[in-house]
Amino acid sequence: MAEPKKFNCEAIRADFPILKQTVNGHPLVYLDNAATTQKPNAVIDAISHYYRSYNSNVHRGAHALADQATEAFEASRTSMAQFINSPKREHIIWTRGTTEGMNIIARAWGEANLKAGDKILVSHLEHHANIVPWQMVAKKVGATVEPIAITPEGEIDIAAFKAQLDSSVKCVSFGQVSNALGTVHPLDELIPLAKAVGSLVIVDGAQAVGHFEIDVQALGCDFYVFSGHKMFGPTGVGVLWGKEALLESMPPFLGGGEMIETVSFSGTTFNVLPYKFEAGTPDIAGVIGLGAAVSYLNSIDRKAAYEHEHALLEYTWEKAANFDGLIRVGQPKVCAGVFSFLLEGTHPSDVGMIIDQQGVAVRTGHHCTQPLMSEFGLPGTVRASFSFYNTKDDVDRLFGALNKAKTFLL
Ligand code: PMP
């Protein structure tokens, strides 16, 4: 792999064509990266090249285009395996995204392994995608889903978590980074605690992969799931990574073509990993595009990119502290990419609408974290979320737009 280029925000911005446009008559300030990141030319071109030049189904073809498509599709799997330090490329299962990955684990592993009386722990900070699949499986098997308490700062309450852990806890599922507050959980401390009582550990990496490097082996989790569209890849494609013994022991989630070895009315046998979990025609263009996103990220000095992003967050906090009526929501010690806040006396959706008129794109609402919002007694927040292509000027534009929102709304 070539050495990554020195980080240069202006050069990076030039790779993202969407950032050059004006919205509502103003140059776009895109601060909704936690919802989805923008795509560099390299990703857009890889998808377009596939459709223009070698569109074909994978694995089954006996012609040149099918071979080319299969080669590109499987090359993405190899580069993804290296990207998250998977011991084998076969442990990378292509999914539609984090939500599907979590549902596969809850259904395929959960239904086969959980029973009445077992406990599943998830924190109050989790995205609905890391709560609802567990509630669904718990209801089926008679297990319970217990929330892990959080602190007023928006961090997992480690003492409360320790007190919950006993041999009835069979599964703990953490987000690595909170999409609502940006909290980076101390997984190096939390995972060994769960492991010590014999629990399975799942990590929802949706908000982590776009910000820093992931090493699934160093984390020590059993499963890791994420979405391509939050790491500069396309929508509709993501990854379920799992430990080999677990993936081998799990029944398939969907049945159909590709996931079988032989089919007969007297009995069907299943394909090897990863294909056992990849029934039907996959999102071939999506997987190829995601492979291009991995190559793009590999070409960037990611530590410098993270430092740039973090400096923007610090600059934002500084400005926020001097902005009358702004209430920051959550003050985690370690925070990645997200600034959640309220403007006193206003509703988040009104603020979002007014700043959109000035070309500033943020997200407002509960951010698919209703249990967190009810813990904090809030209807929702305004969330500005950052990526490495954002600039200090974007932050200044955000606060300029907020000033206008204040005059308009108060
Ligand atoms: N978990 C977290 C922490 C997220 O931020 C999101 C997306 N907002 C998801 C899960 C769900 O991801 P997707 O919609 O791509 O499946």
mmCIF file of N, CA, C and O and ligand atoms in Angstrom, residues 34-36 96-102 125-130 175-180 204-208 225-230 235-237 363 367-369 383, ligand 1:
data_model
loop_
_atom_site.group_PDB
_atom_site.id
_atom_site.type_symbol
_atom_site.label_atom_id
_atom_site.label_comp_id
_atom_site.label_asym_id
_atom_site.label_seq_id
_atom_site.Cartn_x
_atom_site.Cartn_y
_atom_site.Cartn_z
ATOM 1 N N ALA A 34 -22.957 12.673 10.300
ATOM 2 C CA ALA A 34 -23.336 11.497 11.087
ATOM 3 C C ALA A 34 -24.509 10.781 10.429
ATOM 4 O O ALA A 34 -24.696 9.577 10.610
ATOM 5 N N ALA A 35 -25.312 11.515 9.658
ATOM 6 C CA ALA A 35 -26.425 10.883 8.933
ATOM 7 C C ALA A 35 -25.878 10.143 7.723
ATOM 8 O O ALA A 35 -26.184 8.978 7.494
ATOM 9 N N THR A 36 -25.090 10.840 6.939
ATOM 10 C CA THR A 36 -24.359 10.170 5.854
ATOM 11 C C THR A 36 -23.238 11.090 5.396
ATOM 12 O O THR A 36 -23.400 12.315 5.400
ATOM 13 N N ARG A 96 -26.655 -4.804 4.005
ATOM 14 C CA ARG A 96 -27.170 -3.517 3.518
ATOM 15 C C ARG A 96 -26.714 -2.379 4.412
ATOM 16 O O ARG A 96 -26.890 -1.215 4.084
ATOM 17 N N GLY A 97 -26.174 -2.682 5.595
ATOM 18 C CA GLY A 97 -25.719 -1.624 6.493
ATOM 19 C C GLY A 97 -25.752 -2.102 7.938
ATOM 20 O O GLY A 97 -26.010 -3.269 8.226
ATOM 21 N N THR A 98 -25.511 -1.169 8.835
ATOM 22 C CA THR A 98 -25.468 -1.480 10.269
ATOM 23 C C THR A 98 -26.760 -2.149 10.740
ATOM 24 O O THR A 98 -26.731 -3.131 11.482
ATOM 25 N N THR A 99 -27.875 -1.594 10.305
ATOM 26 C CA THR A 99 -29.170 -2.113 10.765
ATOM 27 C C THR A 99 -29.320 -3.579 10.391
ATOM 28 O O THR A 99 -29.702 -4.409 11.236
ATOM 29 N N GLU A 100 -29.002 -3.883 9.139
ATOM 30 C CA GLU A 100 -29.148 -5.283 8.735
ATOM 31 C C GLU A 100 -28.146 -6.171 9.486
ATOM 32 O O GLU A 100 -28.498 -7.269 9.929
ATOM 33 N N GLY A 101 -26.927 -5.689 9.649
ATOM 34 C CA GLY A 101 -25.907 -6.473 10.371
ATOM 35 C C GLY A 101 -26.391 -6.827 11.778
ATOM 36 O O GLY A 101 -26.283 -7.966 12.236
ATOM 37 N N MET A 102 -26.946 -5.823 12.456
ATOM 38 C CA MET A 102 -27.404 -6.041 13.833
ATOM 39 C C MET A 102 -28.569 -7.040 13.851
ATOM 40 O O MET A 102 -28.644 -7.898 14.731
ATOM 41 N N LEU A 125 -27.668 5.147 25.426
ATOM 42 C CA LEU A 125 -27.208 6.011 24.334
ATOM 43 C C LEU A 125 -27.408 5.402 22.955
ATOM 44 O O LEU A 125 -27.137 6.052 21.949
ATOM 45 N N GLU A 126 -27.845 4.153 22.917
ATOM 46 C CA GLU A 126 -27.802 3.456 21.623
ATOM 47 C C GLU A 126 -28.802 3.982 20.592
ATOM 48 O O GLU A 126 -29.884 4.458 20.926
ATOM 49 N N HIS A 127 -28.403 3.809 19.355
ATOM 50 C CA HIS A 127 -29.276 4.048 18.201
ATOM 51 C C HIS A 127 -30.357 2.964 18.228
ATOM 52 O O HIS A 127 -30.107 1.838 18.678
ATOM 53 N N HIS A 128 -31.529 3.277 17.693
ATOM 54 C CA HIS A 128 -32.615 2.287 17.680
ATOM 55 C C HIS A 128 -32.193 0.970 17.009
ATOM 56 O O HIS A 128 -32.705 -0.101 17.357
ATOM 57 N N ALA A 129 -31.260 1.068 16.054
ATOM 58 C CA ALA A 129 -30.794 -0.151 15.362
ATOM 59 C C ALA A 129 -30.069 -1.105 16.307
ATOM 60 O O ALA A 129 -29.888 -2.284 15.997
ATOM 61 N N ASN A 130 -29.648 -0.580 17.463
ATOM 62 C CA ASN A 130 -28.980 -1.430 18.449
ATOM 63 C C ASN A 130 -29.870 -1.642 19.686
ATOM 64 O O ASN A 130 -29.377 -1.980 20.752
ATOM 65 N N GLY A 175 -22.539 0.798 21.054
ATOM 66 C CA GLY A 175 -22.088 1.653 19.956
ATOM 67 C C GLY A 175 -20.661 2.057 20.302
ATOM 68 O O GLY A 175 -20.344 2.228 21.474
ATOM 69 N N GLN A 176 -19.821 2.233 19.290
ATOM 70 C CA GLN A 176 -18.449 2.676 19.604
ATOM 71 C C GLN A 176 -18.419 4.194 19.787
ATOM 72 O O GLN A 176 -17.730 4.713 20.653
ATOM 73 N N VAL A 177 -19.212 4.884 18.959
ATOM 74 C CA VAL A 177 -19.339 6.337 19.058
ATOM 75 C C VAL A 177 -20.834 6.654 18.993
ATOM 76 O O VAL A 177 -21.539 6.153 18.107
ATOM 77 N N SER A 178 -21.306 7.492 19.917
ATOM 78 C CA SER A 178 -22.735 7.834 19.924
ATOM 79 C C SER A 178 -23.068 8.788 18.777
ATOM 80 O O SER A 178 -22.406 9.822 18.618
ATOM 81 N N ASN A 179 -24.095 8.440 18.016
ATOM 82 C CA ASN A 179 -24.478 9.315 16.898
ATOM 83 C C ASN A 179 -25.172 10.573 17.389
ATOM 84 O O ASN A 179 -25.231 11.567 16.674
ATOM 85 N N ALA A 180 -25.691 10.553 18.618
ATOM 86 C CA ALA A 180 -26.425 11.718 19.117
ATOM 87 C C ALA A 180 -25.515 12.712 19.825
ATOM 88 O O ALA A 180 -25.719 13.919 19.738
ATOM 89 N N ASP A 204 -21.377 -1.704 17.519
ATOM 90 C CA ASP A 204 -21.983 -0.947 16.422
ATOM 91 C C ASP A 204 -20.979 0.153 16.059
ATOM 92 O O ASP A 204 -20.831 1.136 16.783
ATOM 93 N N GLY A 205 -20.300 -0.065 14.947
ATOM 94 C CA GLY A 205 -19.227 0.871 14.557
ATOM 95 C C GLY A 205 -19.687 1.934 13.568
ATOM 96 O O GLY A 205 -18.847 2.624 12.984
ATOM 97 N N ALA A 206 -21.016 2.100 13.408
ATOM 98 C CA ALA A 206 -21.533 3.015 12.373
ATOM 99 C C ALA A 206 -20.881 4.393 12.431
ATOM 100 O O ALA A 206 -20.523 4.958 11.404
ATOM 101 N N GLN A 207 -20.724 4.930 13.649
ATOM 102 C CA GLN A 207 -20.195 6.295 13.762
ATOM 103 C C GLN A 207 -18.692 6.328 14.004
ATOM 104 O O GLN A 207 -18.137 7.402 14.239
ATOM 105 N N ALA A 208 -18.055 5.188 13.994
ATOM 106 C CA ALA A 208 -16.612 5.175 14.261
ATOM 107 C C ALA A 208 -15.802 5.111 12.970
ATOM 108 O O ALA A 208 -14.808 5.825 12.814
ATOM 109 N N VAL A 225 -20.246 -4.267 13.393
ATOM 110 C CA VAL A 225 -21.099 -3.947 12.228
ATOM 111 C C VAL A 225 -20.992 -2.463 11.879
ATOM 112 O O VAL A 225 -20.828 -1.623 12.762
ATOM 113 N N PHE A 226 -21.079 -2.165 10.598
ATOM 114 C CA PHE A 226 -21.057 -0.757 10.169
ATOM 115 C C PHE A 226 -21.642 -0.598 8.773
ATOM 116 O O PHE A 226 -21.934 -1.584 8.098
ATOM 117 N N SER A 227 -21.824 0.679 8.384
ATOM 118 C CA SER A 227 -22.456 1.028 7.105
ATOM 119 C C SER A 227 -21.439 1.705 6.192
ATOM 120 O O SER A 227 -20.692 2.579 6.646
ATOM 121 N N GLY A 228 -21.488 1.370 4.911
ATOM 122 C CA GLY A 228 -20.576 1.999 3.949
ATOM 123 C C GLY A 228 -20.811 3.492 3.787
ATOM 124 O O GLY A 228 -19.874 4.262 3.587
ATOM 125 N N HIS A 229 -22.083 3.913 3.895
ATOM 126 C CA HIS A 229 -22.381 5.317 3.572
ATOM 127 C C HIS A 229 -21.898 6.295 4.627
ATOM 128 O O HIS A 229 -21.921 7.503 4.410
ATOM 129 N N LYS A 230 -21.452 5.780 5.793
ATOM 130 C CA LYS A 230 -20.919 6.687 6.802
ATOM 131 C C LYS A 230 -19.394 6.718 6.753
ATOM 132 O O LYS A 230 -18.733 7.311 7.597
ATOM 133 N N THR A 235 -24.691 4.239 -0.200
ATOM 134 C CA THR A 235 -25.735 3.718 0.679
ATOM 135 C C THR A 235 -26.097 2.297 0.228
ATOM 136 O O THR A 235 -25.796 1.892 -0.899
ATOM 137 N N GLY A 236 -26.737 1.562 1.125
ATOM 138 C CA GLY A 236 -27.248 0.236 0.766
ATOM 139 C C GLY A 236 -26.238 -0.875 0.890
ATOM 140 O O GLY A 236 -26.506 -2.011 0.482
ATOM 141 N N VAL A 237 -25.066 -0.575 1.438
ATOM 142 C CA VAL A 237 -24.061 -1.625 1.608
ATOM 143 C C VAL A 237 -23.316 -1.400 2.931
ATOM 144 O O VAL A 237 -23.092 -0.264 3.343
ATOM 145 N N ARG A 363 -28.744 18.140 11.284
ATOM 146 C CA ARG A 363 -29.873 17.248 11.543
ATOM 147 C C ARG A 363 -30.544 17.713 12.814
ATOM 148 O O ARG A 363 -29.864 18.134 13.760
ATOM 149 N N HIS A 367 -32.696 11.790 16.538
ATOM 150 C CA HIS A 367 -31.546 11.074 15.970
ATOM 151 C C HIS A 367 -31.633 9.556 16.168
ATOM 152 O O HIS A 367 -30.608 8.878 16.358
ATOM 153 N N CYS A 368 -32.842 9.013 16.140
ATOM 154 C CA CYS A 368 -33.054 7.570 16.362
ATOM 155 C C CYS A 368 -32.486 7.125 17.703
ATOM 156 O O CYS A 368 -31.934 6.025 17.839
ATOM 157 N N THR A 369 -32.566 8.023 18.699
ATOM 158 C CA THR A 369 -32.120 7.668 20.059
ATOM 159 C C THR A 369 -33.187 8.160 21.053
ATOM 160 O O THR A 369 -32.886 8.945 21.945
ATOM 161 N N ARG A 383 -28.118 18.826 15.720
ATOM 162 C CA ARG A 383 -26.830 18.114 15.694
ATOM 163 C C ARG A 383 -26.021 18.563 14.483
ATOM 164 O O ARG A 383 -26.439 18.369 13.347
HETATM 165 N N1 PMP B 1 -26.036 2.861 14.624
HETATM 166 C C1 PMP B 1 -25.609 4.131 14.682
HETATM 167 C C2 PMP B 1 -24.772 4.566 15.843
HETATM 168 C C3 PMP B 1 -25.954 5.029 13.670
HETATM 169 O O1 PMP B 1 -25.543 6.292 13.742
HETATM 170 C C4 PMP B 1 -26.746 4.581 12.593
HETATM 171 C C5 PMP B 1 -27.162 5.533 11.482
HETATM 172 N N2 PMP B 1 -27.622 6.752 11.924
HETATM 173 C C6 PMP B 1 -27.140 3.244 12.573
HETATM 174 C C7 PMP B 1 -26.770 2.415 13.599
HETATM 175 C C8 PMP B 1 -27.968 2.701 11.446
HETATM 176 O O2 PMP B 1 -27.224 2.723 10.278
HETATM 177 P P1 PMP B 1 -27.928 2.368 8.875
HETATM 178 O O3 PMP B 1 -29.138 3.246 8.799
HETATM 179 O O4 PMP B 1 -26.878 2.731 7.872
HETATM 180 O O5 PMP B 1 -28.242 0.921 8.898
#
